[in-house]
GROMACS .gro file of N, CA and C in nm:
model
  336
    1MET      N    1   3.649  11.119   7.258
    1MET     CA    2   3.584  11.015   7.182
    1MET      C    3   3.692  10.931   7.112
    2PRO      N    4   3.680  10.796   7.123
    2PRO     CA    5   3.782  10.713   7.060
    2PRO      C    6   3.774  10.722   6.908
    3PRO      N    7   3.887  10.693   6.843
    3PRO     CA    8   3.885  10.699   6.697
    3PRO      C    9   3.790  10.595   6.638
    4LYS      N   10   3.731  10.628   6.528
    4LYS     CA   11   3.634  10.541   6.464
    4LYS      C   12   3.706  10.423   6.399
    5ILE      N   13   3.656  10.298   6.429
    5ILE     CA   14   3.716  10.177   6.373
    5ILE      C   15   3.641  10.143   6.246
    6GLN      N   16   3.719  10.110   6.143
    6GLN     CA   17   3.658  10.079   6.014
    6GLN      C   18   3.588   9.945   6.022
    7GLN      N   19   3.461   9.942   5.982
    7GLN     CA   20   3.384   9.819   5.987
    7GLN      C   21   3.417   9.730   5.868
    8LYS      N   22   3.395   9.597   5.890
    8LYS     CA   23   3.421   9.503   5.781
    8LYS      C   24   3.304   9.503   5.684
    9SER      N   25   3.335   9.461   5.563
    9SER     CA   26   3.229   9.452   5.463
    9SER      C   27   3.143   9.330   5.492
   10LYS      N   28   3.030   9.321   5.423
   10LYS     CA   29   2.940   9.209   5.444
   10LYS      C   30   3.007   9.076   5.410
   11GLU      N   31   3.087   9.075   5.305
   11GLU     CA   32   3.154   8.953   5.263
   11GLU      C   33   3.254   8.906   5.370
   12GLN      N   34   3.325   9.004   5.428
   12GLN     CA   35   3.422   8.971   5.532
   12GLN      C   36   3.352   8.917   5.657
   13LYS      N   37   3.239   8.980   5.693
   13LYS     CA   38   3.164   8.933   5.809
   13LYS      C   39   3.112   8.791   5.786
   14MET      N   40   3.063   8.764   5.667
   14MET     CA   41   3.009   8.633   5.632
   14MET      C   42   3.119   8.527   5.638
   15ALA      N   43   3.235   8.558   5.587
   15ALA     CA   44   3.347   8.464   5.587
   15ALA      C   45   3.392   8.434   5.730
   16ALA      N   46   3.395   8.538   5.816
   16ALA     CA   47   3.435   8.519   5.955
   16ALA      C   48   3.334   8.432   6.029
   17ALA      N   49   3.207   8.453   6.002
   17ALA     CA   50   3.102   8.375   6.068
   17ALA      C   51   3.108   8.229   6.025
   18MET      N   52   3.135   8.204   5.898
   18MET     CA   53   3.143   8.067   5.847
   18MET      C   54   3.267   7.996   5.900
   19ALA      N   55   3.374   8.069   5.916
   19ALA     CA   56   3.501   8.008   5.955
   19ALA      C   57   3.502   7.969   6.103
   20GLY      N   58   3.456   8.057   6.189
   20GLY     CA   59   3.471   8.031   6.332
   20GLY      C   60   3.347   7.984   6.402
   21GLY      N   61   3.245   7.946   6.329
   21GLY     CA   62   3.118   7.911   6.391
   21GLY      C   63   3.124   7.789   6.480
   22LYS      N   64   3.156   7.675   6.423
   22LYS     CA   65   3.157   7.552   6.501
   22LYS      C   66   3.298   7.497   6.507
   23GLY      N   67   3.339   7.464   6.628
   23GLY     CA   68   3.469   7.400   6.644
   23GLY      C   69   3.451   7.250   6.641
   24LYS      N   70   3.544   7.181   6.701
   24LYS     CA   71   3.534   7.035   6.706
   24LYS      C   72   3.429   6.996   6.808
   25LYS      N   73   3.359   6.887   6.780
   25LYS     CA   74   3.258   6.838   6.872
   25LYS      C   75   3.326   6.773   6.992
   26LYS      N   76   3.268   6.793   7.111
   26LYS     CA   77   3.329   6.738   7.233
   26LYS      C   78   3.317   6.586   7.231
   27LYS      N   79   3.428   6.522   7.264
   27LYS     CA   80   3.427   6.376   7.270
   27LYS      C   81   3.419   6.334   7.415
   28TRP      N   82   3.342   6.231   7.443
   28TRP     CA   83   3.330   6.180   7.579
   28TRP      C   84   3.455   6.100   7.613
   29SER      N   85   3.497   6.114   7.738
   29SER     CA   86   3.614   6.036   7.781
   29SER      C   87   3.572   5.891   7.800
   30LYS      N   88   3.667   5.804   7.791
   30LYS     CA   89   3.639   5.661   7.803
   30LYS      C   90   3.625   5.619   7.950
   31GLY      N   91   3.647   5.710   8.042
   31GLY     CA   92   3.642   5.675   8.184
   31GLY      C   93   3.780   5.630   8.230
   32LYS      N   94   3.794   5.615   8.359
   32LYS     CA   95   3.923   5.574   8.412
   32LYS      C   96   3.937   5.424   8.396
   33ALA      N   97   4.044   5.381   8.334
   33ALA     CA   98   4.068   5.239   8.314
   33ALA      C   99   4.153   5.186   8.429
   34ARG      N  100   4.107   5.080   8.492
   34ARG     CA  101   4.185   5.019   8.599
   34ARG      C  102   4.278   4.916   8.540
   35ASP      N  103   4.392   4.900   8.605
   35ASP     CA  104   4.486   4.798   8.562
   35ASP      C  105   4.429   4.661   8.598
   36LYS      N  106   4.435   4.570   8.504
   36LYS     CA  107   4.384   4.436   8.527
   36LYS      C  108   4.485   4.360   8.612
   37VAL      N  109   4.440   4.312   8.728
   37VAL     CA  110   4.530   4.238   8.816
   37VAL      C  111   4.519   4.090   8.785
   38ASP      N  112   4.631   4.022   8.795
   38ASP     CA  113   4.634   3.879   8.766
   38ASP      C  114   4.672   3.806   8.895
   39ASN      N  115   4.575   3.796   8.986
   39ASN     CA  116   4.602   3.732   9.115
   39ASN      C  117   4.592   3.581   9.101
   40LYS      N  118   4.676   3.512   9.173
   40LYS     CA  119   4.681   3.365   9.167
   40LYS      C  120   4.564   3.307   9.245
   41VAL      N  121   4.513   3.192   9.198
   41VAL     CA  122   4.401   3.127   9.266
   41VAL      C  123   4.446   3.004   9.343
   42LEU      N  124   4.572   2.967   9.330
   42LEU     CA  125   4.630   2.858   9.407
   42LEU      C  126   4.765   2.903   9.460
   43PHE      N  127   4.802   2.854   9.579
   43PHE     CA  128   4.933   2.887   9.635
   43PHE      C  129   5.041   2.807   9.565
   44SER      N  130   5.149   2.874   9.532
   44SER     CA  131   5.269   2.800   9.493
   44SER      C  132   5.345   2.771   9.622
   45LYS      N  133   5.446   2.685   9.615
   45LYS     CA  134   5.520   2.648   9.736
   45LYS      C  135   5.582   2.772   9.801
   46GLU      N  136   5.643   2.859   9.718
   46GLU     CA  137   5.708   2.979   9.772
   46GLU      C  138   5.605   3.072   9.836
   47GLN      N  139   5.489   3.088   9.770
   47GLN     CA  140   5.385   3.177   9.823
   47GLN      C  141   5.330   3.125   9.955
   48TRP      N  142   5.313   2.993   9.966
   48TRP     CA  143   5.261   2.934  10.089
   48TRP      C  144   5.359   2.957  10.204
   49GLU      N  145   5.488   2.939  10.176
   49GLU     CA  146   5.590   2.963  10.279
   49GLU      C  147   5.593   3.110  10.318
   50ARG      N  148   5.582   3.197  10.219
   50ARG     CA  149   5.581   3.341  10.245
   50ARG      C  150   5.458   3.380  10.327
   51PHE      N  151   5.343   3.321  10.293
   51PHE     CA  152   5.219   3.347  10.367
   51PHE      C  153   5.236   3.307  10.513
   52ASN      N  154   5.290   3.187  10.535
   52ASN     CA  155   5.306   3.138  10.673
   52ASN      C  156   5.411   3.215  10.751
   53SER      N  157   5.505   3.276  10.684
   53SER     CA  158   5.609   3.349  10.757
   53SER      C  159   5.571   3.496  10.780
   54GLU      N  160   5.509   3.560  10.682
   54GLU     CA  161   5.481   3.704  10.691
   54GLU      C  162   5.352   3.738  10.762
   55VAL      N  163   5.245   3.667  10.733
   55VAL     CA  164   5.113   3.705  10.782
   55VAL      C  165   5.104   3.703  10.935
   56PRO      N  166   5.154   3.601  11.005
   56PRO     CA  167   5.142   3.603  11.152
   56PRO      C  168   5.216   3.718  11.219
   57LYS      N  169   5.307   3.783  11.148
   57LYS     CA  170   5.383   3.894  11.206
   57LYS      C  171   5.317   4.030  11.182
   58MET      N  172   5.215   4.034  11.096
   58MET     CA  173   5.148   4.160  11.065
   58MET      C  174   5.059   4.202  11.181
   59LYS      N  175   5.052   4.333  11.208
   59LYS     CA  176   4.966   4.382  11.317
   59LYS      C  177   4.819   4.379  11.275
   60LEU      N  178   4.792   4.428  11.156
   60LEU     CA  179   4.654   4.431  11.105
   60LEU      C  180   4.647   4.335  10.987
   61ILE      N  181   4.562   4.234  11.000
   61ILE     CA  182   4.551   4.133  10.895
   61ILE      C  183   4.408   4.135  10.843
   62THR      N  184   4.390   4.170  10.717
   62THR     CA  185   4.260   4.160  10.651
   62THR      C  186   4.280   4.087  10.520
   63VAL      N  187   4.169   4.049  10.460
   63VAL     CA  188   4.177   3.980  10.331
   63VAL      C  189   4.245   4.070  10.228
   64SER      N  190   4.208   4.197  10.228
   64SER     CA  191   4.262   4.288  10.125
   64SER      C  192   4.412   4.311  10.142
   65THR      N  193   4.461   4.318  10.267
   65THR     CA  194   4.605   4.338  10.286
   65THR      C  195   4.683   4.215  10.239
   66VAL      N  196   4.629   4.097  10.263
   66VAL     CA  197   4.696   3.974  10.220
   66VAL      C  198   4.693   3.965  10.067
   67VAL      N  199   4.580   4.002  10.007
   67VAL     CA  200   4.569   4.000   9.860
   67VAL      C  201   4.673   4.092   9.798
   68GLU      N  202   4.685   4.215   9.852
   68GLU     CA  203   4.781   4.313   9.799
   68GLU      C  204   4.924   4.264   9.815
   69LYS      N  205   4.954   4.209   9.931
   69LYS     CA  206   5.091   4.172   9.962
   69LYS      C  207   5.138   4.050   9.882
   70LEU      N  208   5.053   3.948   9.872
   70LEU     CA  209   5.094   3.821   9.812
   70LEU      C  210   5.043   3.800   9.670
   71LYS      N  211   4.959   3.891   9.620
   71LYS     CA  212   4.901   3.880   9.485
   71LYS      C  213   4.826   3.748   9.466
   72ILE      N  214   4.737   3.720   9.561
   72ILE     CA  215   4.651   3.602   9.551
   72ILE      C  216   4.507   3.649   9.546
   73SER      N  217   4.416   3.560   9.510
   73SER     CA  218   4.275   3.599   9.499
   73SER      C  219   4.213   3.615   9.637
   74GLY      N  220   4.102   3.686   9.644
   74GLY     CA  221   4.036   3.712   9.771
   74GLY      C  222   3.982   3.586   9.837
   75GLY      N  223   3.927   3.495   9.759
   75GLY     CA  224   3.874   3.371   9.814
   75GLY      C  225   3.983   3.284   9.875
   76LEU      N  226   4.097   3.280   9.807
   76LEU     CA  227   4.210   3.202   9.857
   76LEU      C  228   4.262   3.263   9.987
   77ALA      N  229   4.271   3.394   9.992
   77ALA     CA  230   4.318   3.462  10.112
   77ALA      C  231   4.221   3.439  10.228
   78ARG      N  232   4.091   3.445  10.200
   78ARG     CA  233   3.989   3.425  10.303
   78ARG      C  234   4.000   3.287  10.366
   79ARG      N  235   4.013   3.185  10.281
   79ARG     CA  236   4.022   3.048  10.332
   79ARG      C  237   4.151   3.025  10.409
   80ALA      N  238   4.261   3.081  10.359
   80ALA     CA  239   4.389   3.064  10.427
   80ALA      C  240   4.387   3.132  10.563
   81LEU      N  241   4.323   3.250  10.571
   81LEU     CA  242   4.315   3.321  10.699
   81LEU      C  243   4.224   3.246  10.797
   82ASN      N  244   4.116   3.187  10.748
   82ASN     CA  245   4.029   3.106  10.834
   82ASN      C  246   4.105   2.989  10.893
   83GLU      N  247   4.183   2.922  10.808
   83GLU     CA  248   4.262   2.808  10.853
   83GLU      C  249   4.365   2.851  10.958
   84MET      N  250   4.428   2.964  10.933
   84MET     CA  251   4.530   3.014  11.025
   84MET      C  252   4.465   3.052  11.159
   85ALA      N  253   4.345   3.108  11.156
   85ALA     CA  254   4.276   3.145  11.279
   85ALA      C  255   4.235   3.021  11.358
   86GLU      N  256   4.193   2.916  11.288
   86GLU     CA  257   4.156   2.791  11.356
   86GLU      C  258   4.276   2.728  11.424
   87ASN      N  259   4.393   2.740  11.363
   87ASN     CA  260   4.515   2.684  11.421
   87ASN      C  261   4.569   2.769  11.535
   88GLY      N  262   4.514   2.889  11.553
   88GLY     CA  263   4.557   2.975  11.663
   88GLY      C  264   4.679   3.059  11.631
   89GLU      N  265   4.718   3.064  11.505
   89GLU     CA  266   4.835   3.144  11.468
   89GLU      C  267   4.803   3.293  11.464
   90ILE      N  268   4.677   3.327  11.429
   90ILE     CA  269   4.630   3.465  11.432
   90ILE      C  270   4.499   3.468  11.510
   91LYS      N  271   4.460   3.588  11.556
   91LYS     CA  272   4.341   3.600  11.640
   91LYS      C  273   4.241   3.693  11.571
   92ALA      N  274   4.114   3.653  11.567
   92ALA     CA  275   4.009   3.735  11.507
   92ALA      C  276   3.973   3.850  11.600
   93VAL      N  277   3.970   3.971  11.546
   93VAL     CA  278   3.931   4.088  11.624
   93VAL      C  279   3.785   4.120  11.598
   94CYS      N  280   3.749   4.127  11.470
   94CYS     CA  281   3.612   4.160  11.431
   94CYS      C  282   3.573   4.070  11.315
   95VAL      N  283   3.468   3.993  11.334
   95VAL     CA  284   3.420   3.906  11.227
   95VAL      C  285   3.278   3.947  11.195
   96SER      N  286   3.260   4.010  11.078
   96SER     CA  287   3.126   4.045  11.033
   96SER      C  288   3.104   3.980  10.897
   97ARG      N  289   2.986   4.001  10.843
   97ARG     CA  290   2.953   3.940  10.715
   97ARG      C  291   3.044   3.991  10.605
   98ALA      N  292   3.077   4.119  10.612
   98ALA     CA  293   3.149   4.181  10.501
   98ALA      C  294   3.300   4.182  10.520
   99GLN      N  295   3.345   4.205  10.642
   99GLN     CA  296   3.489   4.227  10.664
   99GLN      C  297   3.535   4.148  10.785
  100ARG      N  298   3.651   4.085  10.773
  100ARG     CA  299   3.710   4.015  10.886
  100ARG      C  300   3.844   4.079  10.916
  101ILE      N  301   3.864   4.110  11.041
  101ILE     CA  302   3.988   4.174  11.083
  101ILE      C  303   4.056   4.082  11.183
  102TYR      N  304   4.182   4.051  11.157
  102TYR     CA  305   4.260   3.966  11.244
  102TYR      C  306   4.380   4.045  11.293
  103THR      N  307   4.442   3.992  11.399
  103THR     CA  308   4.569   4.047  11.446
  103THR      C  309   4.658   3.930  11.484
  104ARG      N  310   4.785   3.959  11.505
  104ARG     CA  311   4.877   3.850  11.539
  104ARG      C  312   4.843   3.797  11.677
  105SER      N  313   4.867   3.668  11.696
  105SER     CA  314   4.844   3.606  11.825
  105SER      C  315   4.965   3.629  11.912
  106ILE      N  316   4.943   3.693  12.026
  106ILE     CA  317   5.053   3.716  12.119
  106ILE      C  318   5.038   3.617  12.232
  107GLY      N  319   5.146   3.549  12.265
  107GLY     CA  320   5.140   3.448  12.372
  107GLY      C  321   5.115   3.512  12.507
  108GLU      N  322   5.066   3.431  12.603
  108GLU     CA  323   5.034   3.483  12.737
  108GLU      C  324   5.159   3.531  12.810
  109GLU      N  325   5.276   3.473  12.781
  109GLU     CA  326   5.397   3.515  12.850
  109GLU      C  327   5.442   3.654  12.807
  110GLU      N  328   5.401   3.698  12.688
  110GLU     CA  329   5.442   3.831  12.639
  110GLU      C  330   5.342   3.938  12.682
  111GLU      N  331   5.224   3.902  12.727
  111GLU     CA  332   5.119   3.999  12.757
  111GLU      C  333   5.139   4.076  12.887
  112GLU      N  334   5.228   4.036  12.974
  112GLU     CA  335   5.244   4.095  13.108
  112GLU      C  336   5.248   4.241  13.111
   0.00000   0.00000   0.00000
């Protein structure tokens, strides 16, 4: 039989109950905060030149990849890609209501 443990007095039990009863109340987290992006809504001269030089060389061209790469707004990227597709610099692969996927235009002499 284990040795008998001395019990606490009523006052000691009461003090322990009052002290450790409630801890701090749980606080709700504020949620994950996204970094605010400051994308440009108009092309600067350097950005336009960079757009015309880099985008036609990309294998997969979407609005989101252009937005990430050049830090421009989605509407600006969409219109610029439409213009580039009309000029034949890039080729549309899939055009749906939600997503447009383009690829670089490869000339007929390179397709052999």
